Amino acid sequence: MPGLPKLPFSLKSLWVLPVILILIIGIWSSFYTIQAEEQGVVMRFGKYSDTVDRGLHFKIPFGIDRVVAVAVRRQQKLEFGFGTPGATNRSQVSGRDEWQHEREMVTGDLNSALVEWVVQYRVDDPKDYLFNVRDPDETLRDVAESVMREAVGDRTVDEVLTIGRQDIEAESLQKLKDLTGKYGMGLTIDQVQLKDVNPPRPVQSSFNEVNEAQQQKEEAINVANGLYNRAVPKARGEAERRISDAQGYATQRVNEAEGDAARFNALYSEFAKAPDITKRRLYLETMGEVVPRLGRKIILDEEANQILPLLNLDGSNLQTK
């Protein structure tokens, strides 16, 4: 048409631009990346097609292939009766108004207990996790609460609050594993852990007093056992030492008596052979032992008339006989 400016391209070639744009979008959307802790579930026309590991992958664009990344190497947890701020799993914590309801449980002896616990789990099979159960995380919350209430309901309040905690955790863990496997939820349960277990608030102070008395009792028993373990071995050792001393003394006395008897018998045998000679020998041997013990002595003959030649002039005492 006259008067219109001349365009640098033909209007008939405008159809190329959408085609180029579609090609760019198709190429750009044909590649996707799965992170290190994830696996990707590929769905073609909404039907499961494949499961891929981490890395860069190709898919058919324009919505034909759709990929859902599932964190399979990340441990997740569910909290019951309380909530930790900053949770990344939307099912980890229930609403604050439900916490009191979750923690209130009835025990086997028809008492009440406040139980807070945690379930730790991982995604084991992404396909089962996405397709077998609708909203598997919320389903796991319901199953875990049911299992825990059953475990608590089978025990008395004393067992729940004191000695039965480990048994409750082990029983709940096993039942939860069995149920998740039965439902095909694609989950692996790693741990069930009881956090705070308390009696109802109206009786909590009384229960704390009972616990304190029980702890004092256990402490007194431990102290008594410690004293017993120190005193009894010491007394036993002392008794054994005295018995050993007595046995040694008895052995010594017996040996000495046997030696004296043997010496007497030998002496009597010699005496019977030569009584006079034996008497003289015994006398001389006895005097040989006794006289040195008397110190310095001067022995005079009874018929001696003068003592001067034998007078001791060094000032020491003079004893005569």
PDB file of C-alpha atoms in Angstrom:
ATOM      1  CA  MET A   1       0.000   0.000   0.000  1.00  0.00           C
ATOM      2  CA  PRO A   2       1.275   3.424  -0.777  1.00  0.00           C
ATOM      3  CA  GLY A   3       2.248   5.529   2.226  1.00  0.00           C
ATOM      4  CA  LEU A   4       3.149   2.604   4.574  1.00  0.00           C
ATOM      5  CA  PRO A   5       6.747   2.202   5.680  1.00  0.00           C
ATOM      6  CA  LYS A   6       8.544  -0.800   4.299  1.00  0.00           C
ATOM      7  CA  LEU A   7       9.180  -3.493   6.982  1.00  0.00           C
ATOM      8  CA  PRO A   8      12.625  -5.161   7.200  1.00  0.00           C
ATOM      9  CA  PHE A   9      10.967  -8.620   7.097  1.00  0.00           C
ATOM     10  CA  SER A  10       8.003 -10.206   5.529  1.00  0.00           C
ATOM     11  CA  LEU A  11       4.791 -10.684   7.534  1.00  0.00           C
ATOM     12  CA  LYS A  12       4.627 -14.200   6.212  1.00  0.00           C
ATOM     13  CA  SER A  13       7.783 -15.076   8.144  1.00  0.00           C
ATOM     14  CA  LEU A  14       6.338 -14.194  11.562  1.00  0.00           C
ATOM     15  CA  TRP A  15       5.270 -17.791  12.149  1.00  0.00           C
ATOM     16  CA  VAL A  16       8.944 -18.683  12.567  1.00  0.00           C
ATOM     17  CA  LEU A  17       9.203 -16.756  15.832  1.00  0.00           C
ATOM     18  CA  PRO A  18       6.708 -18.878  17.806  1.00  0.00           C
ATOM     19  CA  VAL A  19       8.347 -22.014  16.462  1.00  0.00           C
ATOM     20  CA  ILE A  20      11.765 -20.830  17.588  1.00  0.00           C
ATOM     21  CA  LEU A  21      10.348 -19.840  20.991  1.00  0.00           C
ATOM     22  CA  ILE A  22       8.707 -23.259  21.360  1.00  0.00           C
ATOM     23  CA  LEU A  23      11.950 -24.999  20.440  1.00  0.00           C
ATOM     24  CA  ILE A  24      13.884 -22.960  23.004  1.00  0.00           C
ATOM     25  CA  ILE A  25      11.331 -23.716  25.711  1.00  0.00           C
ATOM     26  CA  GLY A  26      11.319 -27.404  24.732  1.00  0.00           C
ATOM     27  CA  ILE A  27      15.083 -27.696  24.835  1.00  0.00           C
ATOM     28  CA  TRP A  28      15.291 -25.781  28.113  1.00  0.00           C
ATOM     29  CA  SER A  29      12.642 -27.957  29.778  1.00  0.00           C
ATOM     30  CA  SER A  30      14.071 -31.218  28.473  1.00  0.00           C
ATOM     31  CA  PHE A  31      16.816 -31.366  31.074  1.00  0.00           C
ATOM     32  CA  TYR A  32      16.522 -31.596  34.821  1.00  0.00           C
ATOM     33  CA  THR A  33      18.814 -32.233  37.785  1.00  0.00           C
ATOM     34  CA  ILE A  34      18.306 -34.597  40.720  1.00  0.00           C
ATOM     35  CA  GLN A  35      20.175 -33.599  43.887  1.00  0.00           C
ATOM     36  CA  ALA A  36      22.548 -35.866  45.800  1.00  0.00           C
ATOM     37  CA  GLU A  37      20.037 -36.826  48.511  1.00  0.00           C
ATOM     38  CA  GLU A  38      17.140 -37.397  46.091  1.00  0.00           C
ATOM     39  CA  GLN A  39      15.743 -39.805  43.535  1.00  0.00           C
ATOM     40  CA  GLY A  40      13.508 -38.722  40.678  1.00  0.00           C
ATOM     41  CA  VAL A  41      10.258 -40.459  39.765  1.00  0.00           C
ATOM     42  CA  VAL A  42       9.477 -39.986  36.072  1.00  0.00           C
ATOM     43  CA  MET A  43       5.815 -40.032  35.037  1.00  0.00           C
ATOM     44  CA  ARG A  44       4.829 -40.142  31.377  1.00  0.00           C
ATOM     45  CA  PHE A  45       1.310 -38.920  30.728  1.00  0.00           C
ATOM     46  CA  GLY A  46       0.715 -39.267  34.490  1.00  0.00           C
ATOM     47  CA  LYS A  47       1.753 -42.926  34.625  1.00  0.00           C
ATOM     48  CA  TYR A  48       4.887 -44.160  36.362  1.00  0.00           C
ATOM     49  CA  SER A  49       7.741 -44.634  33.916  1.00  0.00           C
ATOM     50  CA  ASP A  50      11.089 -44.796  35.691  1.00  0.00           C
ATOM     51  CA  THR A  51      13.116 -43.953  38.812  1.00  0.00           C
ATOM     52  CA  VAL A  52      16.393 -42.088  38.258  1.00  0.00           C
ATOM     53  CA  ASP A  53      19.279 -41.315  40.581  1.00  0.00           C
ATOM     54  CA  ARG A  54      21.094 -38.054  41.164  1.00  0.00           C
ATOM     55  CA  GLY A  55      22.606 -36.115  38.309  1.00  0.00           C
ATOM     56  CA  LEU A  56      21.551 -34.440  35.033  1.00  0.00           C
ATOM     57  CA  HIS A  57      18.835 -36.227  33.040  1.00  0.00           C
ATOM     58  CA  PHE A  58      16.704 -35.785  29.879  1.00  0.00           C
ATOM     59  CA  LYS A  59      12.911 -35.926  29.687  1.00  0.00           C
ATOM     60  CA  ILE A  60      10.309 -35.382  27.024  1.00  0.00           C
ATOM     61  CA  PRO A  61       9.154 -31.760  27.315  1.00  0.00           C
ATOM     62  CA  PHE A  62       5.782 -30.052  27.099  1.00  0.00           C
ATOM     63  CA  GLY A  63       4.306 -31.950  30.027  1.00  0.00           C
ATOM     64  CA  ILE A  64       4.652 -35.371  28.476  1.00  0.00           C
ATOM     65  CA  ASP A  65       7.209 -36.381  31.106  1.00  0.00           C
ATOM     66  CA  ARG A  66       6.879 -35.023  34.616  1.00  0.00           C
ATOM     67  CA  VAL A  67       9.506 -35.619  37.307  1.00  0.00           C
ATOM     68  CA  VAL A  68       8.955 -35.587  41.065  1.00  0.00           C
ATOM     69  CA  ALA A  69      12.099 -35.449  43.226  1.00  0.00           C
ATOM     70  CA  VAL A  70      11.854 -37.437  46.458  1.00  0.00           C
ATOM     71  CA  ALA A  71      14.392 -37.096  49.277  1.00  0.00           C
ATOM     72  CA  VAL A  72      15.452 -40.694  49.956  1.00  0.00           C
ATOM     73  CA  ARG A  73      18.743 -40.080  51.770  1.00  0.00           C
ATOM     74  CA  ARG A  74      17.379 -37.604  54.301  1.00  0.00           C
ATOM     75  CA  GLN A  75      16.116 -38.756  57.672  1.00  0.00           C
ATOM     76  CA  GLN A  76      12.809 -37.144  58.542  1.00  0.00           C
ATOM     77  CA  LYS A  77      10.846 -37.133  61.759  1.00  0.00           C
ATOM     78  CA  LEU A  78       7.358 -36.725  63.134  1.00  0.00           C
ATOM     79  CA  GLU A  79       6.814 -35.039  66.504  1.00  0.00           C
ATOM     80  CA  PHE A  80       3.805 -35.797  68.687  1.00  0.00           C
ATOM     81  CA  GLY A  81       2.633 -33.670  71.605  1.00  0.00           C
ATOM     82  CA  PHE A  82       5.101 -30.862  70.884  1.00  0.00           C
ATOM     83  CA  GLY A  83       6.709 -29.081  67.954  1.00  0.00           C
ATOM     84  CA  THR A  84      10.193 -27.882  67.020  1.00  0.00           C
ATOM     85  CA  PRO A  85      10.306 -24.480  65.301  1.00  0.00           C
ATOM     86  CA  GLY A  86      11.648 -24.311  61.761  1.00  0.00           C
ATOM     87  CA  ALA A  87      10.485 -27.736  60.577  1.00  0.00           C
ATOM     88  CA  THR A  88      11.042 -28.364  56.844  1.00  0.00           C
ATOM     89  CA  ASN A  89       8.713 -31.353  56.650  1.00  0.00           C
ATOM     90  CA  ARG A  90       5.134 -30.106  56.531  1.00  0.00           C
ATOM     91  CA  SER A  91       3.913 -33.221  58.336  1.00  0.00           C
ATOM     92  CA  GLN A  92       6.542 -33.086  61.076  1.00  0.00           C
ATOM     93  CA  VAL A  93       4.404 -31.063  63.469  1.00  0.00           C
ATOM     94  CA  SER A  94       0.649 -30.965  63.916  1.00  0.00           C
ATOM     95  CA  GLY A  95      -1.277 -27.877  64.874  1.00  0.00           C
ATOM     96  CA  ARG A  96      -0.557 -26.396  68.286  1.00  0.00           C
ATOM     97  CA  ASP A  97      -4.159 -26.941  69.347  1.00  0.00           C
ATOM     98  CA  GLU A  98      -3.719 -30.697  68.766  1.00  0.00           C
ATOM     99  CA  TRP A  99      -0.622 -31.147  70.947  1.00  0.00           C
ATOM    100  CA  GLN A 100      -2.565 -31.637  74.169  1.00  0.00           C
ATOM    101  CA  HIS A 101      -4.836 -34.183  72.519  1.00  0.00           C
ATOM    102  CA  GLU A 102      -1.844 -36.119  71.118  1.00  0.00           C
ATOM    103  CA  ARG A 103      -0.013 -36.361  74.430  1.00  0.00           C
ATOM    104  CA  GLU A 104      -2.996 -37.404  76.564  1.00  0.00           C
ATOM    105  CA  MET A 105      -3.199 -41.208  76.771  1.00  0.00           C
ATOM    106  CA  VAL A 106      -5.012 -43.772  78.913  1.00  0.00           C
ATOM    107  CA  THR A 107      -2.935 -46.571  80.449  1.00  0.00           C
ATOM    108  CA  GLY A 108      -3.966 -50.174  81.008  1.00  0.00           C
ATOM    109  CA  ASP A 109      -4.979 -49.513  84.630  1.00  0.00           C
ATOM    110  CA  LEU A 110      -7.295 -46.666  83.512  1.00  0.00           C
ATOM    111  CA  ASN A 111      -4.950 -43.889  84.578  1.00  0.00           C
ATOM    112  CA  SER A 112      -3.832 -40.966  82.471  1.00  0.00           C
ATOM    113  CA  ALA A 113      -0.334 -40.083  81.253  1.00  0.00           C
ATOM    114  CA  LEU A 114       1.113 -37.286  79.144  1.00  0.00           C
ATOM    115  CA  VAL A 115       3.365 -38.805  76.475  1.00  0.00           C
ATOM    116  CA  GLU A 116       5.522 -36.932  73.947  1.00  0.00           C
ATOM    117  CA  TRP A 117       7.416 -38.947  71.347  1.00  0.00           C
ATOM    118  CA  VAL A 118       9.254 -38.800  68.017  1.00  0.00           C
ATOM    119  CA  VAL A 119       9.237 -41.102  64.990  1.00  0.00           C
ATOM    120  CA  GLN A 120      12.291 -40.992  62.694  1.00  0.00           C
ATOM    121  CA  TYR A 121      11.913 -42.411  59.195  1.00  0.00           C
ATOM    122  CA  ARG A 122      13.238 -42.343  55.636  1.00  0.00           C
ATOM    123  CA  VAL A 123      11.748 -42.872  52.170  1.00  0.00           C
ATOM    124  CA  ASP A 124      12.833 -46.314  51.013  1.00  0.00           C
ATOM    125  CA  ASP A 125      10.925 -46.711  47.733  1.00  0.00           C
ATOM    126  CA  PRO A 126       9.932 -43.464  45.946  1.00  0.00           C
ATOM    127  CA  LYS A 127       7.465 -45.260  43.666  1.00  0.00           C
ATOM    128  CA  ASP A 128       5.509 -46.810  46.548  1.00  0.00           C
ATOM    129  CA  TYR A 129       5.783 -43.568  48.493  1.00  0.00           C
ATOM    130  CA  LEU A 130       4.075 -41.587  45.709  1.00  0.00           C
ATOM    131  CA  PHE A 131       1.526 -44.060  44.356  1.00  0.00           C
ATOM    132  CA  ASN A 132       0.496 -46.651  46.967  1.00  0.00           C
ATOM    133  CA  VAL A 133      -0.837 -44.384  49.717  1.00  0.00           C
ATOM    134  CA  ARG A 134      -2.389 -40.947  49.493  1.00  0.00           C
ATOM    135  CA  ASP A 135      -0.375 -38.481  51.595  1.00  0.00           C
ATOM    136  CA  PRO A 136       1.954 -41.092  53.192  1.00  0.00           C
ATOM    137  CA  ASP A 137       3.434 -38.672  55.755  1.00  0.00           C
ATOM    138  CA  GLU A 138       0.047 -37.857  57.257  1.00  0.00           C
ATOM    139  CA  THR A 139      -0.929 -41.519  57.081  1.00  0.00           C
ATOM    140  CA  LEU A 140       2.243 -42.367  58.991  1.00  0.00           C
ATOM    141  CA  ARG A 141       1.261 -39.826  61.668  1.00  0.00           C
ATOM    142  CA  ASP A 142      -2.095 -41.524  62.132  1.00  0.00           C
ATOM    143  CA  VAL A 143      -0.569 -45.013  62.196  1.00  0.00           C
ATOM    144  CA  ALA A 144       2.158 -43.960  64.663  1.00  0.00           C
ATOM    145  CA  GLU A 145      -0.356 -42.397  67.037  1.00  0.00           C
ATOM    146  CA  SER A 146      -2.535 -45.516  66.913  1.00  0.00           C
ATOM    147  CA  VAL A 147       0.441 -47.806  67.616  1.00  0.00           C
ATOM    148  CA  MET A 148       1.654 -45.661  70.518  1.00  0.00           C
ATOM    149  CA  ARG A 149      -1.771 -45.519  72.142  1.00  0.00           C
ATOM    150  CA  GLU A 150      -2.012 -49.307  71.888  1.00  0.00           C
ATOM    151  CA  ALA A 151       1.423 -49.795  73.468  1.00  0.00           C
ATOM    152  CA  VAL A 152       0.660 -47.394  76.319  1.00  0.00           C
ATOM    153  CA  GLY A 153      -2.786 -48.906  76.844  1.00  0.00           C
ATOM    154  CA  ASP A 154      -1.257 -52.338  77.449  1.00  0.00           C
ATOM    155  CA  ARG A 155       0.776 -51.136  80.465  1.00  0.00           C
ATOM    156  CA  THR A 156       0.169 -49.647  83.869  1.00  0.00           C
ATOM    157  CA  VAL A 157       0.903 -45.995  84.568  1.00  0.00           C
ATOM    158  CA  ASP A 158       3.933 -46.942  86.673  1.00  0.00           C
ATOM    159  CA  GLU A 159       5.408 -48.911  83.770  1.00  0.00           C
ATOM    160  CA  VAL A 160       4.774 -46.062  81.343  1.00  0.00           C
ATOM    161  CA  LEU A 161       6.360 -43.482  83.629  1.00  0.00           C
ATOM    162  CA  THR A 162       9.327 -45.553  84.835  1.00  0.00           C
ATOM    163  CA  ILE A 163      10.569 -48.987  83.804  1.00  0.00           C
ATOM    164  CA  GLY A 164       8.459 -49.617  80.678  1.00  0.00           C
ATOM    165  CA  ARG A 165       9.762 -46.855  78.410  1.00  0.00           C
ATOM    166  CA  GLN A 166      12.266 -49.010  76.532  1.00  0.00           C
ATOM    167  CA  ASP A 167       9.728 -51.791  75.990  1.00  0.00           C
ATOM    168  CA  ILE A 168       7.192 -49.290  74.650  1.00  0.00           C
ATOM    169  CA  GLU A 169       9.742 -47.899  72.187  1.00  0.00           C
ATOM    170  CA  ALA A 170      10.762 -51.354  70.963  1.00  0.00           C
ATOM    171  CA  GLU A 171       7.169 -52.591  70.600  1.00  0.00           C
ATOM    172  CA  SER A 172       6.012 -49.444  68.804  1.00  0.00           C
ATOM    173  CA  LEU A 173       8.982 -49.570  66.430  1.00  0.00           C
ATOM    174  CA  GLN A 174       8.302 -53.163  65.428  1.00  0.00           C
ATOM    175  CA  LYS A 175       4.554 -52.658  64.960  1.00  0.00           C
ATOM    176  CA  LEU A 176       5.131 -49.493  62.941  1.00  0.00           C
ATOM    177  CA  LYS A 177       7.598 -51.313  60.669  1.00  0.00           C
ATOM    178  CA  ASP A 178       5.096 -54.126  60.143  1.00  0.00           C
ATOM    179  CA  LEU A 179       2.249 -51.759  59.277  1.00  0.00           C
ATOM    180  CA  THR A 180       4.250 -49.581  56.874  1.00  0.00           C
ATOM    181  CA  GLY A 181       5.410 -52.735  55.107  1.00  0.00           C
ATOM    182  CA  LYS A 182       1.867 -54.105  54.991  1.00  0.00           C
ATOM    183  CA  TYR A 183       0.494 -50.881  53.515  1.00  0.00           C
ATOM    184  CA  GLY A 184       3.365 -50.583  51.018  1.00  0.00           C
ATOM    185  CA  MET A 185       4.080 -46.998  52.024  1.00  0.00           C
ATOM    186  CA  GLY A 186       7.670 -47.031  50.758  1.00  0.00           C
ATOM    187  CA  LEU A 187       8.981 -45.908  54.147  1.00  0.00           C
ATOM    188  CA  THR A 188      11.605 -47.284  56.536  1.00  0.00           C
ATOM    189  CA  ILE A 189      11.122 -46.581  60.247  1.00  0.00           C
ATOM    190  CA  ASP A 190      14.467 -45.951  61.948  1.00  0.00           C
ATOM    191  CA  GLN A 191      13.493 -45.129  65.525  1.00  0.00           C
ATOM    192  CA  VAL A 192      10.639 -44.484  67.915  1.00  0.00           C
ATOM    193  CA  GLN A 193      11.784 -42.430  70.899  1.00  0.00           C
ATOM    194  CA  LEU A 194       9.826 -41.312  73.933  1.00  0.00           C
ATOM    195  CA  LYS A 195      10.681 -37.775  75.000  1.00  0.00           C
ATOM    196  CA  ASP A 196       8.792 -36.496  78.041  1.00  0.00           C
ATOM    197  CA  VAL A 197       6.446 -38.854  79.893  1.00  0.00           C
ATOM    198  CA  ASN A 198       4.622 -37.282  82.829  1.00  0.00           C
ATOM    199  CA  PRO A 199       1.519 -37.849  84.931  1.00  0.00           C
ATOM    200  CA  PRO A 200      -1.417 -35.434  84.544  1.00  0.00           C
ATOM    201  CA  ARG A 201      -0.690 -31.950  85.881  1.00  0.00           C
ATOM    202  CA  PRO A 202      -3.102 -32.161  88.872  1.00  0.00           C
ATOM    203  CA  VAL A 203      -1.103 -35.081  90.341  1.00  0.00           C
ATOM    204  CA  GLN A 204       2.311 -34.259  88.922  1.00  0.00           C
ATOM    205  CA  SER A 205       3.628 -32.711  92.154  1.00  0.00           C
ATOM    206  CA  SER A 206       2.586 -35.768  94.174  1.00  0.00           C
ATOM    207  CA  PHE A 207       4.166 -38.063  91.628  1.00  0.00           C
ATOM    208  CA  ASN A 208       7.387 -36.060  91.771  1.00  0.00           C
ATOM    209  CA  GLU A 209       7.432 -36.475  95.556  1.00  0.00           C
ATOM    210  CA  VAL A 210       6.995 -40.220  95.149  1.00  0.00           C
ATOM    211  CA  ASN A 211       9.823 -40.309  92.615  1.00  0.00           C
ATOM    212  CA  GLU A 212      12.039 -38.271  94.916  1.00  0.00           C
ATOM    213  CA  ALA A 213      11.332 -40.656  97.801  1.00  0.00           C
ATOM    214  CA  GLN A 214      12.070 -43.599  95.534  1.00  0.00           C
ATOM    215  CA  GLN A 215      15.366 -42.033  94.474  1.00  0.00           C
ATOM    216  CA  GLN A 216      16.302 -41.381  98.102  1.00  0.00           C
ATOM    217  CA  LYS A 217      15.486 -45.002  98.890  1.00  0.00           C
ATOM    218  CA  GLU A 218      17.680 -46.212  96.024  1.00  0.00           C
ATOM    219  CA  GLU A 219      20.453 -43.874  97.134  1.00  0.00           C
ATOM    220  CA  ALA A 220      20.280 -45.173 100.717  1.00  0.00           C
ATOM    221  CA  ILE A 221      20.362 -48.757  99.433  1.00  0.00           C
ATOM    222  CA  ASN A 222      23.380 -47.979  97.263  1.00  0.00           C
ATOM    223  CA  VAL A 223      25.193 -46.347 100.188  1.00  0.00           C
ATOM    224  CA  ALA A 224      24.416 -49.329 102.427  1.00  0.00           C
ATOM    225  CA  ASN A 225      25.594 -51.732  99.749  1.00  0.00           C
ATOM    226  CA  GLY A 226      28.787 -49.729  99.400  1.00  0.00           C
ATOM    227  CA  LEU A 227      29.442 -49.877 103.141  1.00  0.00           C
ATOM    228  CA  TYR A 228      28.632 -53.586 103.137  1.00  0.00           C
ATOM    229  CA  ASN A 229      31.003 -54.209 100.241  1.00  0.00           C
ATOM    230  CA  ARG A 230      33.783 -52.397 102.075  1.00  0.00           C
ATOM    231  CA  ALA A 231      33.193 -53.824 105.585  1.00  0.00           C
ATOM    232  CA  VAL A 232      32.477 -57.467 104.784  1.00  0.00           C
ATOM    233  CA  PRO A 233      35.603 -58.136 102.675  1.00  0.00           C
ATOM    234  CA  LYS A 234      37.707 -56.361 105.282  1.00  0.00           C
ATOM    235  CA  ALA A 235      36.227 -58.473 108.085  1.00  0.00           C
ATOM    236  CA  ARG A 236      36.697 -61.622 106.037  1.00  0.00           C
ATOM    237  CA  GLY A 237      40.318 -60.710 105.372  1.00  0.00           C
ATOM    238  CA  GLU A 238      40.921 -60.023 109.056  1.00  0.00           C
ATOM    239  CA  ALA A 239      39.295 -63.342 109.990  1.00  0.00           C
ATOM    240  CA  GLU A 240      41.381 -65.222 107.465  1.00  0.00           C
ATOM    241  CA  ARG A 241      44.543 -63.514 108.745  1.00  0.00           C
ATOM    242  CA  ARG A 242      43.769 -64.491 112.347  1.00  0.00           C
ATOM    243  CA  ILE A 243      42.963 -68.038 111.310  1.00  0.00           C
ATOM    244  CA  SER A 244      46.273 -68.220 109.432  1.00  0.00           C
ATOM    245  CA  ASP A 245      48.137 -66.814 112.454  1.00  0.00           C
ATOM    246  CA  ALA A 246      46.449 -69.341 114.765  1.00  0.00           C
ATOM    247  CA  GLN A 247      47.222 -72.198 112.421  1.00  0.00           C
ATOM    248  CA  GLY A 248      50.854 -71.085 112.190  1.00  0.00           C
ATOM    249  CA  TYR A 249      51.110 -70.776 115.992  1.00  0.00           C
ATOM    250  CA  ALA A 250      49.528 -74.212 116.426  1.00  0.00           C
ATOM    251  CA  THR A 251      51.973 -75.733 113.956  1.00  0.00           C
ATOM    252  CA  GLN A 252      54.880 -74.037 115.739  1.00  0.00           C
ATOM    253  CA  ARG A 253      53.777 -75.294 119.173  1.00  0.00           C
ATOM    254  CA  VAL A 254      53.281 -78.830 117.883  1.00  0.00           C
ATOM    255  CA  ASN A 255      56.696 -78.853 116.243  1.00  0.00           C
ATOM    256  CA  GLU A 256      58.334 -77.471 119.389  1.00  0.00           C
ATOM    257  CA  ALA A 257      56.579 -80.052 121.570  1.00  0.00           C
ATOM    258  CA  GLU A 258      57.554 -82.860 119.243  1.00  0.00           C
ATOM    259  CA  GLY A 259      61.162 -81.614 119.254  1.00  0.00           C
ATOM    260  CA  ASP A 260      61.246 -81.391 123.055  1.00  0.00           C
ATOM    261  CA  ALA A 261      59.769 -84.866 123.338  1.00  0.00           C
ATOM    262  CA  ALA A 262      62.302 -86.272 120.882  1.00  0.00           C
ATOM    263  CA  ARG A 263      65.160 -84.568 122.723  1.00  0.00           C
ATOM    264  CA  PHE A 264      63.874 -85.854 126.089  1.00  0.00           C
ATOM    265  CA  ASN A 265      63.533 -89.379 124.723  1.00  0.00           C
ATOM    266  CA  ALA A 266      67.069 -89.273 123.336  1.00  0.00           C
ATOM    267  CA  LEU A 267      68.385 -87.924 126.643  1.00  0.00           C
ATOM    268  CA  TYR A 268      66.512 -90.546 128.644  1.00  0.00           C
ATOM    269  CA  SER A 269      67.920 -93.259 126.401  1.00  0.00           C
ATOM    270  CA  GLU A 270      71.480 -92.107 127.164  1.00  0.00           C
ATOM    271  CA  PHE A 271      70.629 -91.720 130.873  1.00  0.00           C
ATOM    272  CA  ALA A 272      69.416 -95.300 131.033  1.00  0.00           C
ATOM    273  CA  LYS A 273      72.727 -96.516 129.613  1.00  0.00           C
ATOM    274  CA  ALA A 274      75.031 -94.569 132.048  1.00  0.00           C
ATOM    275  CA  PRO A 275      73.170 -92.647 134.757  1.00  0.00           C
ATOM    276  CA  ASP A 276      76.229 -91.206 136.618  1.00  0.00           C
ATOM    277  CA  ILE A 277      78.027 -90.039 133.550  1.00  0.00           C
ATOM    278  CA  THR A 278      74.842 -88.566 132.124  1.00  0.00           C
ATOM    279  CA  LYS A 279      74.099 -86.683 135.369  1.00  0.00           C
ATOM    280  CA  ARG A 280      77.603 -85.207 135.436  1.00  0.00           C
ATOM    281  CA  ARG A 281      77.417 -84.226 131.793  1.00  0.00           C
ATOM    282  CA  LEU A 282      74.044 -82.558 132.273  1.00  0.00           C
ATOM    283  CA  TYR A 283      75.372 -80.729 135.331  1.00  0.00           C
ATOM    284  CA  LEU A 284      78.407 -79.431 133.480  1.00  0.00           C
ATOM    285  CA  GLU A 285      76.368 -78.397 130.441  1.00  0.00           C
ATOM    286  CA  THR A 286      73.875 -76.597 132.663  1.00  0.00           C
ATOM    287  CA  MET A 287      76.569 -74.773 134.578  1.00  0.00           C
ATOM    288  CA  GLY A 288      78.215 -73.849 131.304  1.00  0.00           C
ATOM    289  CA  GLU A 289      75.002 -72.086 130.300  1.00  0.00           C
ATOM    290  CA  VAL A 290      74.189 -70.519 133.683  1.00  0.00           C
ATOM    291  CA  VAL A 291      77.547 -69.223 134.952  1.00  0.00           C
ATOM    292  CA  PRO A 292      78.207 -66.819 131.998  1.00  0.00           C
ATOM    293  CA  ARG A 293      74.886 -65.136 132.721  1.00  0.00           C
ATOM    294  CA  LEU A 294      75.882 -64.310 136.362  1.00  0.00           C
ATOM    295  CA  GLY A 295      78.405 -61.607 135.468  1.00  0.00           C
ATOM    296  CA  ARG A 296      81.711 -61.223 137.318  1.00  0.00           C
ATOM    297  CA  LYS A 297      81.809 -63.534 140.315  1.00  0.00           C
ATOM    298  CA  ILE A 298      84.563 -64.761 142.660  1.00  0.00           C
ATOM    299  CA  ILE A 299      84.088 -68.227 143.975  1.00  0.00           C
ATOM    300  CA  LEU A 300      86.146 -69.189 147.076  1.00  0.00           C
ATOM    301  CA  ASP A 301      86.781 -72.407 148.743  1.00  0.00           C
ATOM    302  CA  GLU A 302      84.902 -72.707 152.032  1.00  0.00           C
ATOM    303  CA  GLU A 303      88.189 -73.607 153.833  1.00  0.00           C
ATOM    304  CA  ALA A 304      90.121 -70.518 152.634  1.00  0.00           C
ATOM    305  CA  ASN A 305      91.325 -68.328 155.570  1.00  0.00           C
ATOM    306  CA  GLN A 306      92.473 -65.179 153.780  1.00  0.00           C
ATOM    307  CA  ILE A 307      90.721 -63.148 151.129  1.00  0.00           C
ATOM    308  CA  LEU A 308      93.260 -60.352 150.551  1.00  0.00           C
ATOM    309  CA  PRO A 309      95.153 -61.921 147.666  1.00  0.00           C
ATOM    310  CA  LEU A 310      91.862 -62.152 145.810  1.00  0.00           C
ATOM    311  CA  LEU A 311      90.535 -58.698 146.789  1.00  0.00           C
ATOM    312  CA  ASN A 312      89.146 -56.735 143.918  1.00  0.00           C
ATOM    313  CA  LEU A 313      90.865 -53.329 144.026  1.00  0.00           C
ATOM    314  CA  ASP A 314      89.074 -51.610 141.072  1.00  0.00           C
ATOM    315  CA  GLY A 315      86.128 -50.534 143.267  1.00  0.00           C
ATOM    316  CA  SER A 316      83.577 -52.968 141.935  1.00  0.00           C
ATOM    317  CA  ASN A 317      81.379 -54.948 144.272  1.00  0.00           C
ATOM    318  CA  LEU A 318      82.840 -58.112 145.660  1.00  0.00           C
ATOM    319  CA  GLN A 319      80.546 -61.069 146.022  1.00  0.00           C
ATOM    320  CA  THR A 320      81.655 -64.139 147.881  1.00  0.00           C
ATOM    321  CA  LYS A 321      80.170 -67.510 148.230  1.00  0.00           C
TER     322      LYS A 321
END
